[in-house]
Every structure is written in C-alpha cells, then in structure tokens.
XYZ file of C-alpha atoms in Angstrom:
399
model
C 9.679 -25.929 -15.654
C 12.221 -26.984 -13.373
C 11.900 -23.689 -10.737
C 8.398 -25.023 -10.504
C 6.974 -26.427 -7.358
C 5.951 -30.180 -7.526
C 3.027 -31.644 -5.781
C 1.999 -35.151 -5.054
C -0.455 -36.510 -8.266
C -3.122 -36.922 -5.645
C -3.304 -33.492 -4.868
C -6.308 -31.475 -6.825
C -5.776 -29.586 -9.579
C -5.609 -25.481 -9.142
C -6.705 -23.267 -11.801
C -3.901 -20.740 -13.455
C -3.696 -17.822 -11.136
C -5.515 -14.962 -12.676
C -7.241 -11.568 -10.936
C -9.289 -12.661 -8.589
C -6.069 -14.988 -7.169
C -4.373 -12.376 -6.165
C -7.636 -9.922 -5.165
C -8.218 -12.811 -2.407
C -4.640 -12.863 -1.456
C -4.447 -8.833 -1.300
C -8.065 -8.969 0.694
C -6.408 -11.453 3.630
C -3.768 -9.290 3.487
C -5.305 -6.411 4.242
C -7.679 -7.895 6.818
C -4.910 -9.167 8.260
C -3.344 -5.493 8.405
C -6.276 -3.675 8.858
C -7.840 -4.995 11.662
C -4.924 -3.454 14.105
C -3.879 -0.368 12.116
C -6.012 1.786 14.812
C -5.129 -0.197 17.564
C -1.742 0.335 17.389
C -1.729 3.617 17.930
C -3.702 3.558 20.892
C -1.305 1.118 22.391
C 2.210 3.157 21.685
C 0.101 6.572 23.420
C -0.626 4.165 26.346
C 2.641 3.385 26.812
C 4.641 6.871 26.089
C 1.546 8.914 27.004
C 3.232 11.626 24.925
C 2.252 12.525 21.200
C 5.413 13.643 20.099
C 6.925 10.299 21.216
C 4.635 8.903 19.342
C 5.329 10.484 16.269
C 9.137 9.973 16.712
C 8.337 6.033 17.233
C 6.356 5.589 14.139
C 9.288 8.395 12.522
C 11.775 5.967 13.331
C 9.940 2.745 12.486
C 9.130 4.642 8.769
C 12.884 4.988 8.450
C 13.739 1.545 8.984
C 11.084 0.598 6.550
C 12.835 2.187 3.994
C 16.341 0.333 4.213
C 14.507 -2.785 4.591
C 12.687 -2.433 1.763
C 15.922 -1.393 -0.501
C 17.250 -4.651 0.862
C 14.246 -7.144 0.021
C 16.035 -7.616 -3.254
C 18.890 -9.155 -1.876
C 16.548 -11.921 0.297
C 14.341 -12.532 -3.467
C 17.589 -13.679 -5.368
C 18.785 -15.484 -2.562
C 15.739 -17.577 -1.597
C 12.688 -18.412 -3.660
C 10.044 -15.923 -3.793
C 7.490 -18.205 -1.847
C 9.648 -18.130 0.896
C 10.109 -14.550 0.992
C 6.221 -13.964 0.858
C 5.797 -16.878 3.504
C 8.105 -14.856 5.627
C 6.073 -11.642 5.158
C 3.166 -13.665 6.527
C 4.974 -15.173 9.798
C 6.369 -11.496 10.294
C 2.816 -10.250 10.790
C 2.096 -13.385 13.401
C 5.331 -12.350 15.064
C 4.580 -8.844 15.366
C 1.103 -9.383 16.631
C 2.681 -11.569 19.433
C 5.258 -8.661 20.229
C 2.417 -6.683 20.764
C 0.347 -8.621 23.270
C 3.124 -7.132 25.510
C 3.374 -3.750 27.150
C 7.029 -3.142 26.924
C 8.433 -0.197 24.453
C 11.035 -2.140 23.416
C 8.975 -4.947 22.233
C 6.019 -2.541 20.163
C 8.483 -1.267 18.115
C 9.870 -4.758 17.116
C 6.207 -5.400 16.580
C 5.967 -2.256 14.242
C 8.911 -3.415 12.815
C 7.742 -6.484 12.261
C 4.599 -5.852 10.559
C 6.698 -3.282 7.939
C 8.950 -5.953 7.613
C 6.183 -8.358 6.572
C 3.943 -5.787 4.402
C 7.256 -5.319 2.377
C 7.797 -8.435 1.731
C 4.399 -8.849 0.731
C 3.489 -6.073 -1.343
C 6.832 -6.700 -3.597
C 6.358 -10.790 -3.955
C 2.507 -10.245 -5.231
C 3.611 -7.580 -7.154
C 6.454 -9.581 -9.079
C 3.749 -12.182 -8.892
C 1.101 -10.043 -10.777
C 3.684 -8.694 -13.141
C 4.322 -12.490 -14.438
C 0.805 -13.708 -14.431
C -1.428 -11.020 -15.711
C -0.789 -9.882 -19.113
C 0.405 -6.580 -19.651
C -3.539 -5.731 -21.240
C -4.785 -6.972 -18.146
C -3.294 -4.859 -15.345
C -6.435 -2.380 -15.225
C -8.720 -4.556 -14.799
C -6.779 -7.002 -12.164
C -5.500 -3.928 -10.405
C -9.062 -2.248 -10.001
C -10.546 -5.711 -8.831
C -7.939 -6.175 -6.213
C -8.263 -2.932 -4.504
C -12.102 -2.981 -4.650
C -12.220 -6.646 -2.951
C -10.065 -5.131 -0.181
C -12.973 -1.985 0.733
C -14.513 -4.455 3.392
C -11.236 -4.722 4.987
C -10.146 -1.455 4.883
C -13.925 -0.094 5.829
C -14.440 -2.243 8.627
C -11.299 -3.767 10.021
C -10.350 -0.754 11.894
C -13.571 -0.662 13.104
C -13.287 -4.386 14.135
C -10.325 -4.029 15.844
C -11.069 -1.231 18.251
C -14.405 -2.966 19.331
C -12.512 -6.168 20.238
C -9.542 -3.914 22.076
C -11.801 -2.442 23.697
C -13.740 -4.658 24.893
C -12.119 -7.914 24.731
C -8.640 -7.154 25.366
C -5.906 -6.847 23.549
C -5.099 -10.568 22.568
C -8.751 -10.502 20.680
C -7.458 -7.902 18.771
C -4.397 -9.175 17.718
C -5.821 -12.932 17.537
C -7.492 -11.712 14.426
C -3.997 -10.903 12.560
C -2.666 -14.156 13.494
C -6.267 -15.516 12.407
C -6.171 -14.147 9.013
C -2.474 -14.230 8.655
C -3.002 -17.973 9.064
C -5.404 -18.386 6.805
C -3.668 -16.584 3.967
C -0.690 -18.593 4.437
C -2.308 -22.009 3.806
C -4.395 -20.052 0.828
C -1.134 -18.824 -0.458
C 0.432 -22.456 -0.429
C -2.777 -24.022 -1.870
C -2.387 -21.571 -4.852
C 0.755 -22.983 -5.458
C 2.304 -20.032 -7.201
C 5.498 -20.651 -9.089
C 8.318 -18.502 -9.509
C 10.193 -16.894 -12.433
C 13.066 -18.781 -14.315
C 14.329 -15.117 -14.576
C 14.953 -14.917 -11.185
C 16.162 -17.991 -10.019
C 17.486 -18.242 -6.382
C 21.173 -18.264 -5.900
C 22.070 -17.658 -9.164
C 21.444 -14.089 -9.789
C 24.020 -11.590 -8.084
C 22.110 -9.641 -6.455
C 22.977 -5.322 -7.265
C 23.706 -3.245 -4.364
C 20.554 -1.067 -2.917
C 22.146 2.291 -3.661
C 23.008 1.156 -7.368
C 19.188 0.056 -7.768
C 18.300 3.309 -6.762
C 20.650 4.848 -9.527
C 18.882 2.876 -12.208
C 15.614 3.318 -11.201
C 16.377 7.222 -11.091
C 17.814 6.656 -14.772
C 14.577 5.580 -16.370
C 11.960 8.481 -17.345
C 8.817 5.884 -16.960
C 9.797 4.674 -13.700
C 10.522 7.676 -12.073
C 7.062 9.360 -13.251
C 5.293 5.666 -12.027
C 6.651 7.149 -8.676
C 5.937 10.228 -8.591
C 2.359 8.989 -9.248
C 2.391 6.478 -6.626
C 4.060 9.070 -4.117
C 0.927 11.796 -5.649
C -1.481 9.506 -4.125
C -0.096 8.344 -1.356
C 0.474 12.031 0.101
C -3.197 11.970 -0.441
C -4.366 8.763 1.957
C -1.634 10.140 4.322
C -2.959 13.478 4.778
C -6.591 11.785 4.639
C -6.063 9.728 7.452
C -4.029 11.868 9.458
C -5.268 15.158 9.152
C -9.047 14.524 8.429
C -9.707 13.115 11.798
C -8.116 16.167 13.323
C -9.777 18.468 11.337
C -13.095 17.059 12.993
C -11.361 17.191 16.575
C -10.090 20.562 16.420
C -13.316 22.153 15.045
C -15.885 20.568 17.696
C -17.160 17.921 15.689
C -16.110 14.822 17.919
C -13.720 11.911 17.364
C -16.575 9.778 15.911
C -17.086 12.947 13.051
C -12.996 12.199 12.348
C -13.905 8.035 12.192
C -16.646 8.283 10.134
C -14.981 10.787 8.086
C -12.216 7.541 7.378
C -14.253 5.548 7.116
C -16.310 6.470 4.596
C -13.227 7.581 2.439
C -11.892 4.055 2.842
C -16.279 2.855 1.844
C -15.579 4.790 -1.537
C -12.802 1.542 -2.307
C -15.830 -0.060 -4.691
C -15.580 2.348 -6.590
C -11.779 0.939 -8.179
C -14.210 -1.009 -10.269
C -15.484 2.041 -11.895
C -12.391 3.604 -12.444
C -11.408 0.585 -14.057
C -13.767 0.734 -16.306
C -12.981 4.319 -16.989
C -9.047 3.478 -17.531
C -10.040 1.231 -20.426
C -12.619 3.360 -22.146
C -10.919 6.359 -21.895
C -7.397 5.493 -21.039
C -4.913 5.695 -18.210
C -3.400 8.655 -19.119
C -6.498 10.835 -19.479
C -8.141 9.031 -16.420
C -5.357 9.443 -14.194
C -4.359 13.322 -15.140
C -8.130 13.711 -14.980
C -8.337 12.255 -11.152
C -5.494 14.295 -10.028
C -6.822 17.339 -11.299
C -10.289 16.645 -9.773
C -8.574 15.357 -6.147
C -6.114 18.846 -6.433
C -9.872 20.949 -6.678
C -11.453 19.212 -3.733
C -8.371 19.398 -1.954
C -8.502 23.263 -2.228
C -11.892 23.304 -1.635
C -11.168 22.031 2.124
C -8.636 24.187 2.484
C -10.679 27.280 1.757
C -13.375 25.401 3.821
C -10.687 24.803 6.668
C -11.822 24.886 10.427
C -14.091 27.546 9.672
C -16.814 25.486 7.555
C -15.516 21.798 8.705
C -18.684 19.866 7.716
C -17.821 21.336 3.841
C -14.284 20.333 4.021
C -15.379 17.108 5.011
C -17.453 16.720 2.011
C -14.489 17.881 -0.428
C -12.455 15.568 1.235
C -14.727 12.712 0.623
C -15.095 14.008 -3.282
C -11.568 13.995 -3.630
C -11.110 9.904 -1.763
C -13.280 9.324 -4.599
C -11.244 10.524 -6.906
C -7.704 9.357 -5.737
C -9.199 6.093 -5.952
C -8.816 6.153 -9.739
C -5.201 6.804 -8.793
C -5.074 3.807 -6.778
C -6.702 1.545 -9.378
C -4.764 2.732 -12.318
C -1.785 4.109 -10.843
C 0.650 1.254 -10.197
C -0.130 -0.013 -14.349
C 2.102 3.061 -15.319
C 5.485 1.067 -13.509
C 4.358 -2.481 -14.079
C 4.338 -1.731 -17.688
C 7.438 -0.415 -17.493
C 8.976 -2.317 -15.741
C 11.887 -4.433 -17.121
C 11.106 -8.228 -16.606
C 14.867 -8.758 -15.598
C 14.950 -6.354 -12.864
C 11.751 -6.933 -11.377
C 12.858 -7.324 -8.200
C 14.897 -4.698 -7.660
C 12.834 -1.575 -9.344
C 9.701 -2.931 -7.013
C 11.785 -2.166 -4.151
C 12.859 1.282 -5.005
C 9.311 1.814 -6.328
C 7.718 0.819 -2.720
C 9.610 3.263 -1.061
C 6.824 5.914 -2.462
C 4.702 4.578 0.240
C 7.350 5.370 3.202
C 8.639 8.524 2.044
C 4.777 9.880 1.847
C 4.430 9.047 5.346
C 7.939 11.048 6.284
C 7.765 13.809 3.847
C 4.345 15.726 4.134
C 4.363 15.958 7.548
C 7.612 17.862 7.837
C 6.390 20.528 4.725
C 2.805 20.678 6.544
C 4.701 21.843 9.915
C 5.877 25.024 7.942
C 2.644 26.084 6.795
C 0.927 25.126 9.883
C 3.345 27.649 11.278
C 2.089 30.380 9.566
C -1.495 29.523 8.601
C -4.231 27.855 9.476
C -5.208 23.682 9.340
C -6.804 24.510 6.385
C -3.125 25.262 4.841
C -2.656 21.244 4.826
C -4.812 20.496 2.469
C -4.400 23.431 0.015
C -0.558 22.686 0.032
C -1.526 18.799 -0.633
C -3.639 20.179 -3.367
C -1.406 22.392 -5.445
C 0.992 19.542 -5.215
C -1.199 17.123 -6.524
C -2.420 19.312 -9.414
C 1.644 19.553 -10.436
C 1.290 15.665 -10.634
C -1.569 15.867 -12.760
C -0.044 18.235 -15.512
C 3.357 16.073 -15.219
C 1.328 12.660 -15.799
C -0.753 14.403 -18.739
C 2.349 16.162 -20.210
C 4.969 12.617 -19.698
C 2.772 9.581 -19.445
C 2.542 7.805 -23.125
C -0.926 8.060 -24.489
C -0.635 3.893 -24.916
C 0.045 3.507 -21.409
C-alpha cells in the first residue's frame, strides 16, 4: 500500500504485528511511566512543601491533559501516526530532563510533558490495535497486554524510589529515558504501518467540541465510557485513598505501599479474566466484576478506620475484580468504534482517564465532610454497582 513504510531489501523480515506486539510495546511503556509515578510526587512536595499546592499542581496539570487530548486528533490527520507516537516517546525523555531540575516552573512542564506523551501514546496503539487485531481478538490481546505490564506496574514504583533515594534523582529519571529509548527503536523495528483511512493531510480534521457531540450521540460509545470512567474511579481511589487509609489508622506508610502494591501484583490475573470474557462473555463478566468490586468496596467502607487491616483485604478483593474491568473493558468501544473516526472517538474516549482523576476527589470532599474515611469507598461503591446494572441492562449480549 502506498501509506506504507518502505525499508531497504536488506533489512530482515518482521512478523505481522499481532498481541504480544503491542503487549511489549504497552510493557516499555509502562516501565517507562512507572518507574517515576511515585517519585514525582515526592519531588513537587519538596519543592511547594504544601499538600494543597500539590493537589492544585497535579489539578491543573489534569486539566490541561484534557484539552490536549481533545486536540491529538488534529496532530493524527496532520502527520502520520508514527510520528505522533514517536513524539509521545521523546515527550517522556523531555519531561524526565525537565525534572532533573528543581525549579516549579520546569516540574510542571515535566508533568506536562509526560501527559502530553502518555496521550499520544495510549491513542496511536489504540488506533493501532483497532486495525491489527480482529474484532474476535480484542479479549484476548487486551487481557495479554495488561497482564505483561504487572511487573512494571508492581515494581517500577518500587524501583524508582530506591534509586531516588539513594542514587539521586538523575538515576531515577535515567531509567525513563532508558526505557523510553528502548521502546522507540522497538517501535521503529516493528515497523507499524498506518491506515489508508486516515491518511495525513488529507483528512479535515473535525473540531474537538464537535467530536465530543458525536461521541455523546452514540449509545455504545457513551456506555464504553462510562465503563472505562467505572474503573478508573476505582484505581484512583485505590491509589489515593488506600495508602491513607493505612496512614491515618496507625498502620505505617509501608502498610499503604504494600497495600498498592499488591493491588497492582493482582495485574496477572487479566489473563484469567480473559479467559472468563470468552467463556462466559463480556457482558456477564464485566456486570459480574462491577457488582463484585461495588461489594468489596462497601465492605471497606463499613470496615473504614475502625477495622483497617479488613478494609485492606476488601480492597485487595475488589483490585481483583476491577481487573476484569480493565481486561475486558476497553473491547466494549473498540468494537464500536467506527473505523472512519477512529481517531477522533479515541480522544474523547481517553478523557475517562482524566476526568476520574478530577471528579471523585471533589464528590469524596463532601462526604468526607460529614462522615468518616470510610465514606470514600462506600460512595465509590454504590457508584460502581450503578455501572454494573447499566452495563448488564445496555451492553449487547454479542459484545
């Protein structure tokens, strides 16, 4: 095809991309992500020395996200989508430079940076997935991707605090520009071709706001959000909350690490839930997992601060669970998905994952002014049982 790239004849042969192409891909990705997502933190508080600060940094970082990942349609019909993704890549080398500084001014570039970059990567391998793996196949490529990313997710964070700590800060970062690296030249060697649908230059490219407008207009898409949105609430509150759930009742800081990372362990367990997607289907899988997640999730919020060991373990039942919703989840919008407006609906889609990191915190402050910590995850949990009834009730039994 003529969009395709062309390679010198003495270059070897690559296989087609299939599911474990684009597992390796997400699983350098995520290293590459991973490895500082704790860090990071550590290094804004150092500089404000104020939590609320902090919290209005990453607030306004979250925001930007948003409008620049309405407008990473307009840079995937301009350019070809290898660029774009290349770009995501040199944003997270960027950023991780920006951050070997100690300037406010330059962090938040960095942060801005690395959403700029995981955009622009999570919507290229998407459309990349979408056009590669057959509709039949999604499950099973989606469930393998996410599992081969549990050793970067499990340990990264890890990884990266030891070597801040005790290396410095430009051992910590070296490893993002390490792995970054490294998937770029993996990336290349793949040689991944884009769409004749979406050829560079020639499509007019539709105006955020309007994309927004027909995503809202299509029944499928907007419940492959609200799923998406359903379980991201869930990793959000995990991450966030969990740890100071352990704080706040005595346990320690390393009670609210573990307590991440062995949500973050359960990853392997995509595989299953694979597995369980096929045999008994997505709908009943996923309806299932949200109504098991929305149980646990009460069950720590009865358990609260009073019983925080208990909580703990509900928590960890229900990570186990909203991993189903992580391995099956995103099927429900690539199957919908129109092949024509790819781009676009993956970039209203993606903004699930920003709005879940704006949105719970601000309904969480209400009932944390009234009730106990325990009122977080009981309000998570009613929520997510709505999703469950709505997916059971709207998704198509052949999804």
């Amino acid at each position: 095809m003529a969009t395709q790239v062309r390679h010198p004849i003495w270059l070897p042969a690559v296989r087609a991309p299939g599911a474990s192409t684009f597992a390796i891909l997400y699983a350098l990705e995520s290293f590459a992500r991973a490895s500082v997502s704790s860090v990071i933190p550590i290094q804004i508080y150092e500089v404000l020395r104020d939590k609320q600060a902090v919290s209005l940094v990453y607030t306004g970082v979250a925001l930007a996200g948003i409008s620049v990942t309405l407008f990473m349609p307009l840079l995937i019909a301009r350019f070809a989508r290898r660029w774009v993704y290349t770009a995501g890549v040199v944003a997270l080398i960027i950023g991780a430079l920006l951050f070997l500084t100690q300037s406010l001014p330059t962090q938040m570039l960095g942060m801005l940076c690395r959403v700029m970059g995981a955009s622009a990567l999570s919507i290229t391998l998407n459309l990349y997935i979408m056009e590669h793996i057959r509709k039949t196949k999604f499950i099973e490529a989606e469930s393998m991707r996410l599992a081969w990313s549990t050793i970067a997710w499990t340990g990264g964070p890890a990884l990266g605090v030891f070597l801040y700590t005790r290396y410095g800060i430009e051992a910590a970062h070296g490893v993002v520009i390490l792995f970054a690296v490294i998937l770029l030249c993996l990336f290349w060697y793949f040689r991944l071709g884009d769409n004749p649908l979406i050829r560079p230059g020639r499509i007019r490219p539709a105006n955020p706001l309007a994309n927004i407008g027909r995503f809202v207009s299509q029944p499928r898409l907007r419940l492959a959000w609200l799923i998406a949105f359903g379980r991201s609430c869930f990793w959000t509150t995990f991450f966030v909350y969990g740890p100071i759930l352990m704080v706040s009742s005595g346990q320690g800081e390393m009670a609210g690490g573990l307590l991440v990372s062995g949500g973050n362990a359960l990853l392997f367990s995509a595989l299953i839930w694979g597995w369980a997607g096929k045999r008994f289907g997505a709908r009943n899988t996923m309806a299932f997992a949200f109504a098991a997640t929305g149980a646990m999730l009460l069950g720590a919020g009865y358990a609260g601060e009073a019983a925080p060991v208990a909580a703990a373990v509900f928590l960890l039942v229900a990570a186990f669970f909203c991993i189903a919703l992580d391995a099956l989840g995103s099927t429900a919008f690539m199957r919908s998905v129109r092949a024509w407006e790819r781009p676009q609906m993956t970039a209203v889609y993606r903004t699930y994952l920003d709005l879940s990191e704006l949105l719970p915190p601000l309904v969480y402050s209400v009932a944390l002014a009234f009730f106990g910590l325990g009122s977080v995850f009981a309000t998570l949990g009613v929520f997510v049982l709505l999703c469950g009834v709505v997916t059971f009730v709207y998704l198509p039994r052949r999804m």
